[in-house]
CSV table of C-alpha atoms in Angstrom, one decimal:
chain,number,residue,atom,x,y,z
A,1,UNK,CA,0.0,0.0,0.0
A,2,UNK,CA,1.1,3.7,-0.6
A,3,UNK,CA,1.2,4.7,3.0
A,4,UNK,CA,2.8,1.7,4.1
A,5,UNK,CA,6.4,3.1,4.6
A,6,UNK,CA,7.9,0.9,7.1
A,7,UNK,CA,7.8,-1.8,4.8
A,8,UNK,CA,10.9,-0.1,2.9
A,9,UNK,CA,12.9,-0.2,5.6
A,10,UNK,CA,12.1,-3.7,6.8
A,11,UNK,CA,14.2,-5.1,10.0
A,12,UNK,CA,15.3,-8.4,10.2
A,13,UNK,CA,13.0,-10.6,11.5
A,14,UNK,CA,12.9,-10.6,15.6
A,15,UNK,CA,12.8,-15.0,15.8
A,16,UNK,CA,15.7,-15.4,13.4
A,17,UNK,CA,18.1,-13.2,15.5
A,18,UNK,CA,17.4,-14.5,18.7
A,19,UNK,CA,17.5,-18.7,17.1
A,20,UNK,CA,20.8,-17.3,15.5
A,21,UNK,CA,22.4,-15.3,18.7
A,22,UNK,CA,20.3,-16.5,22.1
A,23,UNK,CA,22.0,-18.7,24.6
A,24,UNK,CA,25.6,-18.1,22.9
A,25,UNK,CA,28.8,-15.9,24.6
A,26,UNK,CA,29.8,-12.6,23.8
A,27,UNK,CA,33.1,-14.3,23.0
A,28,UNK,CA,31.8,-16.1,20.4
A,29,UNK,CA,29.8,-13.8,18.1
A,30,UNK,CA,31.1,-11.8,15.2
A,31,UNK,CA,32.6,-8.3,16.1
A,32,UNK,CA,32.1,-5.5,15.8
A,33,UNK,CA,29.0,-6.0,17.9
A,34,UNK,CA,26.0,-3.5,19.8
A,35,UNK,CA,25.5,-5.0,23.4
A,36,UNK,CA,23.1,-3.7,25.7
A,37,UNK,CA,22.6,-4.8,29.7
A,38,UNK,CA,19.0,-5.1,29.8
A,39,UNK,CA,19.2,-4.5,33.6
A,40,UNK,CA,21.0,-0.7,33.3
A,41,UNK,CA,18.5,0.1,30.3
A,42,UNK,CA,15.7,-0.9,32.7
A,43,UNK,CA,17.0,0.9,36.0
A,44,UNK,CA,17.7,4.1,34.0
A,45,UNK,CA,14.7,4.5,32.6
A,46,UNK,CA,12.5,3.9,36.1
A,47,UNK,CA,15.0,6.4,37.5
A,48,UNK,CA,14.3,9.0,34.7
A,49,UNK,CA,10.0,8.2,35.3
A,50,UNK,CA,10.5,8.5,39.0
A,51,UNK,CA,12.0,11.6,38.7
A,52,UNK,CA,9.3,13.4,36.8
A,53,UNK,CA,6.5,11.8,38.6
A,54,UNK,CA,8.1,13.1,42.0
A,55,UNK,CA,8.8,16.6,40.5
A,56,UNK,CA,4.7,16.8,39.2
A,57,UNK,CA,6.3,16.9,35.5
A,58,UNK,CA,5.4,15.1,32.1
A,59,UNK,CA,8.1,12.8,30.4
A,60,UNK,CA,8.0,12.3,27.0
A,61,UNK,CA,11.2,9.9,25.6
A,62,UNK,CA,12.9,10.2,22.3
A,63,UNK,CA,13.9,6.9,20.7
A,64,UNK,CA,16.3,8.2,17.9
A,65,UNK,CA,19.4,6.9,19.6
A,66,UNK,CA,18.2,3.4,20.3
A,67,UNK,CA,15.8,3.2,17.7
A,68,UNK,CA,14.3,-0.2,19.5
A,69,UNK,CA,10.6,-0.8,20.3
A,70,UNK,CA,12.0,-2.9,23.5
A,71,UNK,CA,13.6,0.6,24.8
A,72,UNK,CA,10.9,2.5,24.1
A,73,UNK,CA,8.5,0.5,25.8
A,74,UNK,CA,11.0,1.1,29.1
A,75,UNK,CA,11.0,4.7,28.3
A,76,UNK,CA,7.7,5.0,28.9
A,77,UNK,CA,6.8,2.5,31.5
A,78,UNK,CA,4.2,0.2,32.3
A,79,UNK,CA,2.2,2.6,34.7
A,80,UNK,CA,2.1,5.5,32.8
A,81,UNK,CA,-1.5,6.6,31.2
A,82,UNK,CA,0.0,8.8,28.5
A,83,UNK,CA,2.1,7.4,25.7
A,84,UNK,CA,4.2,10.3,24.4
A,85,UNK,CA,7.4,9.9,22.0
A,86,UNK,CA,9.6,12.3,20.3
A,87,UNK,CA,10.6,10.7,17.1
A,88,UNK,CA,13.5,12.4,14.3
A,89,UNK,CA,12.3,10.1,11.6
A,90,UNK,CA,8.7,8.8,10.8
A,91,UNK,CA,10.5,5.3,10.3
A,92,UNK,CA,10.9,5.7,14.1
A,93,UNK,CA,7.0,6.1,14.6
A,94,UNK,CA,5.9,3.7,11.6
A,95,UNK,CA,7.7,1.0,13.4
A,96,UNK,CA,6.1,1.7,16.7
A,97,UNK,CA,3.1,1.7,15.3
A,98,UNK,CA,2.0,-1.9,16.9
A,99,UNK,CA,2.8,-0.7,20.2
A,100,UNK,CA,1.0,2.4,19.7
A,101,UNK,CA,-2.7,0.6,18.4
A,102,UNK,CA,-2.1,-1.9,21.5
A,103,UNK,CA,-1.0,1.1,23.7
A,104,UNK,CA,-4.6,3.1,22.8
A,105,UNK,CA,-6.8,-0.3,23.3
A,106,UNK,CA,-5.4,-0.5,26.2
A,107,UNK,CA,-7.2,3.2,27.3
A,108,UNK,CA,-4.0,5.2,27.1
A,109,UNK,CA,-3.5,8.3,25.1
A,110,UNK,CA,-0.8,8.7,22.7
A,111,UNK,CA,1.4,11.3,21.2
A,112,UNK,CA,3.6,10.9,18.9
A,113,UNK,CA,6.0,14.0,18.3
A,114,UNK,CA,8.2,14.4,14.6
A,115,UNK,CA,11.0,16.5,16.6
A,116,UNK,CA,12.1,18.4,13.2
A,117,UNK,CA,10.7,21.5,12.1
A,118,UNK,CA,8.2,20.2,9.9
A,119,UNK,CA,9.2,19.3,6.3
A,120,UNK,CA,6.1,19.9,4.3
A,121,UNK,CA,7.0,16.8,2.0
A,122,UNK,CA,6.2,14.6,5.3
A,123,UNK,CA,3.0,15.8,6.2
A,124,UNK,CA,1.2,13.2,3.8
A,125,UNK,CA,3.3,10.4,5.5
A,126,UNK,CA,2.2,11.8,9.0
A,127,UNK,CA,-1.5,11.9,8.2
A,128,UNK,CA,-1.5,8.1,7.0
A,129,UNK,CA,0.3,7.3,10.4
A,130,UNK,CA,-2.6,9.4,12.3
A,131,UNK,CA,-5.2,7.7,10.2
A,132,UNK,CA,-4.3,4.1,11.7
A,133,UNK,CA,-4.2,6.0,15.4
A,134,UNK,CA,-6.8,8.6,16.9
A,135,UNK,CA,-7.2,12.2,17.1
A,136,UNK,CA,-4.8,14.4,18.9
A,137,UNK,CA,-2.2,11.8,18.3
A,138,UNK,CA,0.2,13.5,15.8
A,139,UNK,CA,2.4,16.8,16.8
A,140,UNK,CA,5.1,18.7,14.9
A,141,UNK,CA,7.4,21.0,15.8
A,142,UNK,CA,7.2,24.7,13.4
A,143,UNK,CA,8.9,27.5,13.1
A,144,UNK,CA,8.5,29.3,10.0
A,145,UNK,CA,5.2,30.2,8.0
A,146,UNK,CA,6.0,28.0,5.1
A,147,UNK,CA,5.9,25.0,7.1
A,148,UNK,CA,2.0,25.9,7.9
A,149,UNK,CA,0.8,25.7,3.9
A,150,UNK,CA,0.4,22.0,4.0
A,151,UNK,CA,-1.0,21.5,7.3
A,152,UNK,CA,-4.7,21.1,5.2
A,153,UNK,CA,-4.1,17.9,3.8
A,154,UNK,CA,-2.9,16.4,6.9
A,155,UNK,CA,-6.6,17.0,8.6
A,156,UNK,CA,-8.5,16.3,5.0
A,157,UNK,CA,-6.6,12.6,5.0
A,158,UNK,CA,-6.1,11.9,9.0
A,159,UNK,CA,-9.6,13.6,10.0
A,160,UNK,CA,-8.2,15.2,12.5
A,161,UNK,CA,-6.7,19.0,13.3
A,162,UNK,CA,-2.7,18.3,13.4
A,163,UNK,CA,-1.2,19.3,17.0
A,164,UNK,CA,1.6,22.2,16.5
A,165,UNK,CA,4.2,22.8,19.0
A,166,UNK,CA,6.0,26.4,18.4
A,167,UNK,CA,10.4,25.5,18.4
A,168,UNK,CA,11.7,28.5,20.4
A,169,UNK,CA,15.7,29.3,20.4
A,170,UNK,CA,16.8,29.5,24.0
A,171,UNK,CA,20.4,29.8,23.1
A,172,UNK,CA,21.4,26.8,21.1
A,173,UNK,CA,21.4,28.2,17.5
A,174,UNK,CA,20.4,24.9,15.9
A,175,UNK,CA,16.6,25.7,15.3
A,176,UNK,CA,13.4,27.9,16.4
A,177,UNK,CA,13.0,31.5,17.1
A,178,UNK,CA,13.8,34.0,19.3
A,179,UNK,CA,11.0,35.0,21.6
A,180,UNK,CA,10.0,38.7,20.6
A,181,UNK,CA,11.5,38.6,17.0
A,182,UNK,CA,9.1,39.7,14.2
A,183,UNK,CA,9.5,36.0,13.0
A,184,UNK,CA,8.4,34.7,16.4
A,185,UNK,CA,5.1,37.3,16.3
A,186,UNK,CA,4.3,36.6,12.9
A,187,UNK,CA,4.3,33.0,13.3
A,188,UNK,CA,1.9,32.7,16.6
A,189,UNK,CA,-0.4,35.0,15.0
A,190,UNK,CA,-0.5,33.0,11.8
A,191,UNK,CA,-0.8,29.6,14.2
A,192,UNK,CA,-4.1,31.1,15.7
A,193,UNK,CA,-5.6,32.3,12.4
A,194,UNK,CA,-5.6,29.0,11.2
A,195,UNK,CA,-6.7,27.2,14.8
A,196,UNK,CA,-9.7,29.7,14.4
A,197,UNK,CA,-10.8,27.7,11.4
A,198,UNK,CA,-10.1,24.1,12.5
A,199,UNK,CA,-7.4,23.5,10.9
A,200,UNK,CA,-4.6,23.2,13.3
A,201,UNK,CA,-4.5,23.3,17.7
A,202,UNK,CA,-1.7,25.1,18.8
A,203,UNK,CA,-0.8,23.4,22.0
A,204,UNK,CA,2.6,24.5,22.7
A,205,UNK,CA,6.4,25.3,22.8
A,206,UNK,CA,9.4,23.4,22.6
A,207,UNK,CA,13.5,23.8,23.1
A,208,UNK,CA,16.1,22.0,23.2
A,209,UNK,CA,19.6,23.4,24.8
A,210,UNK,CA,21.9,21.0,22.9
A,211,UNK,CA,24.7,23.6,23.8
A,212,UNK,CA,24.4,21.5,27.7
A,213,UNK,CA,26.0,18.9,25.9
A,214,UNK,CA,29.2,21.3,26.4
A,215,UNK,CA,28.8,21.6,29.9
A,216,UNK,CA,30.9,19.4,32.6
A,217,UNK,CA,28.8,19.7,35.7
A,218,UNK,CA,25.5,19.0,37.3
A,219,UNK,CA,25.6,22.7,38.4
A,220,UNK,CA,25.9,23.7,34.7
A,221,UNK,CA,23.4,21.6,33.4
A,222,UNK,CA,20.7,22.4,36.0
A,223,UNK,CA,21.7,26.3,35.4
A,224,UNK,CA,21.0,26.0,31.7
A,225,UNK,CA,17.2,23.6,32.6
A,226,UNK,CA,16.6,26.9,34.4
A,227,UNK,CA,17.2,29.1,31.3
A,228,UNK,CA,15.5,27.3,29.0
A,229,UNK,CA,11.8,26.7,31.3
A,230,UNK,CA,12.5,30.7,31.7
A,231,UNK,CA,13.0,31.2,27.9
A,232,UNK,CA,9.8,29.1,27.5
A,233,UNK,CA,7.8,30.7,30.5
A,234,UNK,CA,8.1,34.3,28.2
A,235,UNK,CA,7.1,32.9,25.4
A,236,UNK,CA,3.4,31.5,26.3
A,237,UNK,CA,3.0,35.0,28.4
A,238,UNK,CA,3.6,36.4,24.9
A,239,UNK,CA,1.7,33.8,22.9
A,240,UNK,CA,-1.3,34.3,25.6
A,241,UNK,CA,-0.9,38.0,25.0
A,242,UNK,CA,-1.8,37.2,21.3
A,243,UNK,CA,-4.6,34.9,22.4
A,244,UNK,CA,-6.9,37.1,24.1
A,245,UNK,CA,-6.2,40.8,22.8
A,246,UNK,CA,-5.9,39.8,19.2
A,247,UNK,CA,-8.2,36.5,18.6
A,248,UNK,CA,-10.6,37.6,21.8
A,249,UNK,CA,-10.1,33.7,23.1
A,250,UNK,CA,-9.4,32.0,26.6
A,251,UNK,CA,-5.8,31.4,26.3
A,252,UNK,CA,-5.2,27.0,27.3
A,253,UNK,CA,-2.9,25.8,29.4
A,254,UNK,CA,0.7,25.6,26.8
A,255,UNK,CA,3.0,22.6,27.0
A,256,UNK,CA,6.3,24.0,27.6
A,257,UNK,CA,9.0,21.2,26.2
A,258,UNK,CA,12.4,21.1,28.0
A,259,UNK,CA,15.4,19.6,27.8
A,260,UNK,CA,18.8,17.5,26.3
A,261,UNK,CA,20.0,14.3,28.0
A,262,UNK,CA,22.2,17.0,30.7
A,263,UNK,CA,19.5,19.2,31.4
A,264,UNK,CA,16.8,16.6,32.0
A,265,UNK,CA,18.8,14.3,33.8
A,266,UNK,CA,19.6,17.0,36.0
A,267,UNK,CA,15.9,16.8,36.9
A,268,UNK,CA,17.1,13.2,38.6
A,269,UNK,CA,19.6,15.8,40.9
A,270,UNK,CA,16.8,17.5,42.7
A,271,UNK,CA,16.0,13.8,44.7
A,272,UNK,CA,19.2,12.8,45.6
A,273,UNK,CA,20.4,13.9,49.3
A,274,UNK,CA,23.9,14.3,48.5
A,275,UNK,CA,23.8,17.1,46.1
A,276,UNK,CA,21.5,18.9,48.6
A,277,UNK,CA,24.4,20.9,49.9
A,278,UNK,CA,27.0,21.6,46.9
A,279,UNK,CA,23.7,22.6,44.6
A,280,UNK,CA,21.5,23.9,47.3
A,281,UNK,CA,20.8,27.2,45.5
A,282,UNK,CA,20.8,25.8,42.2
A,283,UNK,CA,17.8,23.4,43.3
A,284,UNK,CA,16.1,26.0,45.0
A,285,UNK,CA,15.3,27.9,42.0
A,286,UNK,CA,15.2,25.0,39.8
A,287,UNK,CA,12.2,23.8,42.4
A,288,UNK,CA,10.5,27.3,42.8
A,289,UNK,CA,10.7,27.9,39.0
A,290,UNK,CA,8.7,24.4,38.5
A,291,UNK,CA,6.3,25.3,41.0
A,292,UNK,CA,5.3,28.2,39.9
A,293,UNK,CA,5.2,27.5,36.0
A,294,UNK,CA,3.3,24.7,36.5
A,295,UNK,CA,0.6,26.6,37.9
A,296,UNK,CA,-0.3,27.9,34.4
A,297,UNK,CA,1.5,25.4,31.9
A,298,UNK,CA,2.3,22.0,32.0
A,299,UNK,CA,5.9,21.3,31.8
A,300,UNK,CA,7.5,17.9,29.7
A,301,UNK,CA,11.2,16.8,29.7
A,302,UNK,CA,12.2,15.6,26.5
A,303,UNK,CA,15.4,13.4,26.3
A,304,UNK,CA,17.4,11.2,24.5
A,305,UNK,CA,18.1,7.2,26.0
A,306,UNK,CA,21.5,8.1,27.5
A,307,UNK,CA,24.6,5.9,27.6
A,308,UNK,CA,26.9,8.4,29.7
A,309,UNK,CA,25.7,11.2,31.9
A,310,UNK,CA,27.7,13.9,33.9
A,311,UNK,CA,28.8,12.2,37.7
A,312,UNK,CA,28.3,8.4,36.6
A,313,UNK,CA,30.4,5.3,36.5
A,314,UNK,CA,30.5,3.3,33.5
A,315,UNK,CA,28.2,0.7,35.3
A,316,UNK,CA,25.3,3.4,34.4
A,317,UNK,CA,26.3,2.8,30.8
A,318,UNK,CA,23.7,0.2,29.0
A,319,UNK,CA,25.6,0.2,26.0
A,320,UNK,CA,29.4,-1.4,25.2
A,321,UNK,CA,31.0,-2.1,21.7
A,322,UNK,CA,32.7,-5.2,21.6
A,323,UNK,CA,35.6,-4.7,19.2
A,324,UNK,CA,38.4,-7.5,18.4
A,325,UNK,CA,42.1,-6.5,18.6
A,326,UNK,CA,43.4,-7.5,15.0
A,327,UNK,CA,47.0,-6.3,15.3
A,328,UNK,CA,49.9,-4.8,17.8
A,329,UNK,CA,52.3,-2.3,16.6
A,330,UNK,CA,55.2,-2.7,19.5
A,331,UNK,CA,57.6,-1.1,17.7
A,332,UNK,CA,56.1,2.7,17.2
A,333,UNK,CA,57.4,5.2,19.0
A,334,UNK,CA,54.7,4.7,21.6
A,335,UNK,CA,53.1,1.1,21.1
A,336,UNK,CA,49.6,0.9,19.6
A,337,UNK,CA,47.0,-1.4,18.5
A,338,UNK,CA,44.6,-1.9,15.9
A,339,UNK,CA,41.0,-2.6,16.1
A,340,UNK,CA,38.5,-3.8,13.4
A,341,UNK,CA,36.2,-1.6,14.4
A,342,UNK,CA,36.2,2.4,13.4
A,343,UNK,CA,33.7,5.4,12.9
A,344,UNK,CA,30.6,3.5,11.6
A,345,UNK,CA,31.3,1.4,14.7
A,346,UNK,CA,32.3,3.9,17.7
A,347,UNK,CA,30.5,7.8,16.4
A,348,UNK,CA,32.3,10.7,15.4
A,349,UNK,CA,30.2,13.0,17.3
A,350,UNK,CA,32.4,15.2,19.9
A,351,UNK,CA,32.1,14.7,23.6
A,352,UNK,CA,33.7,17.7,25.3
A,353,UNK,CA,35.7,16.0,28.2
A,354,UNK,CA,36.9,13.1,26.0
A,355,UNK,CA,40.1,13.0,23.0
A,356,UNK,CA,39.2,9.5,21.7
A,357,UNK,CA,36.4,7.4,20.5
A,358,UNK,CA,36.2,4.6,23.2
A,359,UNK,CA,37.6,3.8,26.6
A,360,UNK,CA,38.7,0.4,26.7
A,361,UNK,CA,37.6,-2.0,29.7
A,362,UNK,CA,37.5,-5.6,30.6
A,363,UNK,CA,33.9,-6.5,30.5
A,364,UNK,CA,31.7,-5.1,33.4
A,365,UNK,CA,34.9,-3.1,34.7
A,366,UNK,CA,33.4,-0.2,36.9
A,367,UNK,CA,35.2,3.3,36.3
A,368,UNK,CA,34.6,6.4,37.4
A,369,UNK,CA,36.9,9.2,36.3
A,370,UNK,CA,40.0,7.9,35.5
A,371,UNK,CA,39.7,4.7,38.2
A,372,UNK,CA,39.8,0.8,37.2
A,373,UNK,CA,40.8,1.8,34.0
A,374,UNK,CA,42.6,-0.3,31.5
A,375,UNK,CA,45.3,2.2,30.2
A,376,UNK,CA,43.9,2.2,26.8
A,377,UNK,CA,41.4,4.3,24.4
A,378,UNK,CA,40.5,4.6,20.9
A,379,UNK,CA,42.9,7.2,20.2
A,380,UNK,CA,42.4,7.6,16.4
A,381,UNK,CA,39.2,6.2,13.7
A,382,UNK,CA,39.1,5.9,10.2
A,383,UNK,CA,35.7,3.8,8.3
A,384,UNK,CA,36.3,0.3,10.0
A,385,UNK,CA,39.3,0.6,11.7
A,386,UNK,CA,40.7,2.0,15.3
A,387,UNK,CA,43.7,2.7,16.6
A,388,UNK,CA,44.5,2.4,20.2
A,389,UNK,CA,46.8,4.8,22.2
A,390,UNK,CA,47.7,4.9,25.6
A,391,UNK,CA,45.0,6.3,27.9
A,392,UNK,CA,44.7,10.2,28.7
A,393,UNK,CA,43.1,11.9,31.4
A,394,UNK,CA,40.2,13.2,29.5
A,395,UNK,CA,37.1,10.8,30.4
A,396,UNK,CA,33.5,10.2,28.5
A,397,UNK,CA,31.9,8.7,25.7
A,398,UNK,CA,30.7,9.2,22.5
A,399,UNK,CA,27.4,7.9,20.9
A,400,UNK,CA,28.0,5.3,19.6
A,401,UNK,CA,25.5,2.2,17.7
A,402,UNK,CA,23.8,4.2,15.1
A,403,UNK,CA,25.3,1.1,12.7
A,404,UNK,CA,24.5,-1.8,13.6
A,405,UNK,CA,21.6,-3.7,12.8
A,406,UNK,CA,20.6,-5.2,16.2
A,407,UNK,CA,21.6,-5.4,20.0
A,408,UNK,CA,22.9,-8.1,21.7
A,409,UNK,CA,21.2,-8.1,25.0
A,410,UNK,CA,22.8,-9.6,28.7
A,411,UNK,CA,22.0,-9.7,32.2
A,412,UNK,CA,24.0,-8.5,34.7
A,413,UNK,CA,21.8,-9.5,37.2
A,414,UNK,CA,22.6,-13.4,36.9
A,415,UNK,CA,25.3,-15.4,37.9
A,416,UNK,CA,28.9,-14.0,37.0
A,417,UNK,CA,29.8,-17.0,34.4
A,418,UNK,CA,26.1,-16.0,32.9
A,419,UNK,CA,26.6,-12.4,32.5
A,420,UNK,CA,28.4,-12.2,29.4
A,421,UNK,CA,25.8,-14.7,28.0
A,422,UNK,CA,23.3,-13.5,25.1
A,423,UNK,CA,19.3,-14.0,26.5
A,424,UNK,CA,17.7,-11.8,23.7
A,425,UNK,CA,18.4,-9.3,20.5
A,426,UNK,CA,16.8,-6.4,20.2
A,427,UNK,CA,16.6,-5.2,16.5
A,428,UNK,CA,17.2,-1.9,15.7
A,429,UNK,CA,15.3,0.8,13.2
A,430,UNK,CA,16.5,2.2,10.0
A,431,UNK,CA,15.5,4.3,7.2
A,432,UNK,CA,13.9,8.1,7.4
């Protein structure tokens, strides 16, 4: 069928990987290879959910770096009533599509969020996707006029008004607008003209401070949360402004849409005793700010499925590469090794307090900082190969996984001489 998309970008079949992979060592599987403790996924995520249900906030999960329904289902939790996903791709939402028609018999609600500004040659894709679901369940992020002229066919083939969420620029540069710009103004205005005929509902406003990625500190990252609710808390008083002098209406209650992996996690900071003192002012205001915003808007954390956060040992890390050594070079002027495994394996995005592409470890070794480590890292990449180089005192991680096709899932909750045995695979997504 034409609206069938996933079907492109088909993943290989769930039975055959796990008949192929299941009950075998991590020593005896092809490398490169994805491998994911289903135990740290699973205790990260109910640390993320407990967080925001302590602090009275929404969560709503992105799945673009894991790209796995087995994730998502985690991210959102088994007790939650609302089902609510960023996604960077539709491939992303087409193949959650199962779990989103069970998630809605079931009596929950569900969102799904394209995290883009809003390419018009997608809105046909997005309206077949609503079409299988119900109303209210597509948003999109805007933040230019143009991106408004196609909005009509998504309600003539979904049946339903398509849910826009404004992208405001609190600092990052990437994408969205400045609050009080002419573009900003012009936009919102447009927004309600069109929501006064049906055609859209204009429900919210969304940031994302990618710039915390930067940051090296809790105190940093919790600074920058509180900039960016700020940023947001201006812009519905100016979109509310709009609202009732211009279009005479009740102004609703905005969704204001926070947060990168540092900033959101940081959420996790305002729970645990131990920071109480060093980021007693910090939380405060963090607290206070939450309170009081909330009272008028509803406040979500958007994040990413992290693999390394700011203060944690690699024990918090689900994710590990398991990479062969295919050569020593003892003879260079300081010794190095080879590794069949390069970018398409490790990333080649930047992490700011790292120099390489990969600390190496013995399997399950804790670190934190620069203790219980090996002495190595991935000091240079190329395509498919790595070189290692003697450790520095930088420390962090890259993302990493985008690649592969699948995740070799363990336990570290068994037995030792279990641990590094295979008990599922999840498959991963691909496609746009």
């Amino acid at each position: 069928m034409a609206d069938d998309y996933q079907y492109l970008f088909p993943c290989p079949p769930s039975s055959s990987l796990r008949e192929t992979c299941v009950g075998k060592t991590l020593h005896s599987v092809p490398t490169p290879a994805a491998v994911l403790d289903r135990v740290v996924v699973e205790r990260n995520c109910l640390q993320m959910l407990r967080a925001c249900e302590a602090l009275k906030v929404k969560f709503r999960p992105h799945v673009k770096t894991h790209k796995t329904t087995e994730v998502a289902q985690r991210q959102v939790g088994d007790a939650a009533n609302d089902v609510n996903v960023v996604v960077s791709t539709l491939a992303e939402a087409e193949h959650l599509l199962g779990f989103f028609i069970s998630s809605q018999a079931r009596g929950k609600n569900v969102n799904i969020l394209y995290g883009v500004p809003l390419p018009p040659s997608q809105v046909q894709r997005l309206a077949f996707l609503g079409k299988k679901l119900e109303a209210k369940s597509i948003s999109v992020l805007v933040d230019h006029p143009s991106q408004l002229h196609a909005v009509k066919d998504f309600k003539h083939i979904a049946g339903f008004s398509l849910r826009l969420l404004v992208k405001v620029d609190t600092g990052y540069h990437r994408a969205g607008l400045s609050v009080g710009s002419a573009g900003f103004d012009h936009l919102i205005k447009e927004i309600y003209r069109l929501e006064s005929y049906g055609i859209v509902e204009f429900t919210g406003l969304y940031s994302h401070t990618g710039h915390s990625y930067g940051g090296d500190s809790e105190s940093t990252a919790m600074n920058l949360l509180i900039e960016e609710i700020e940023g947001l808390e201006v812009a519905a008083n100016q979109a509310t402004v709009y609202c009732t002098e211009e279009f005479s209406k009740s102004p609703p209650r905005y969704i204001l849409s926070v947060g990168a992996t540092p900033t959101a996690t940081s959420v996790q900071t305002l729970l645990m005793e131990h920071y109480q003192g060093s980021l007693k002012k910090e939380i405060s205001k963090l607290k206070g700010l939450i309170e009081r915003v909330s009272v008028g808007q509803s406040i979500s954390c958007h994040r990413a499925f992290s693999k390394d956060d700011v203060g944690l040992s690699t024990t918090d890390v689900a994710l590990t590469i398991l990479a062969e050594v295919a050569s020593v070079y003892e003879g260079r002027e300081v010794p190095e090794a080879l590794i069949a495994a390069g970018s398409l394996a490790l990333g080649r995005e930047p992490c700011k307090s790292y120099n390489g592409w990969g600390i190496v470890s013995d399997w399950h070794m804790a670190t934190t900082g620069n203790n219980g480590r090996s002495g190595w890292q991935v000091g240079r990449i190329s395509q498919e190969h790595g070189i290692l180089t003697r450790d520095q005192e930088h420390h962090g991680s890259d993302p990493a996984g985008a690649c592969f096709g699948w995740y070799l899932v363990v336990d570290s909750s068994l037995p030792e001489d279990k641990q590094n045995e295979i008990v599922d695979v999840w498959a991963r997504w691909r496609g746009w």
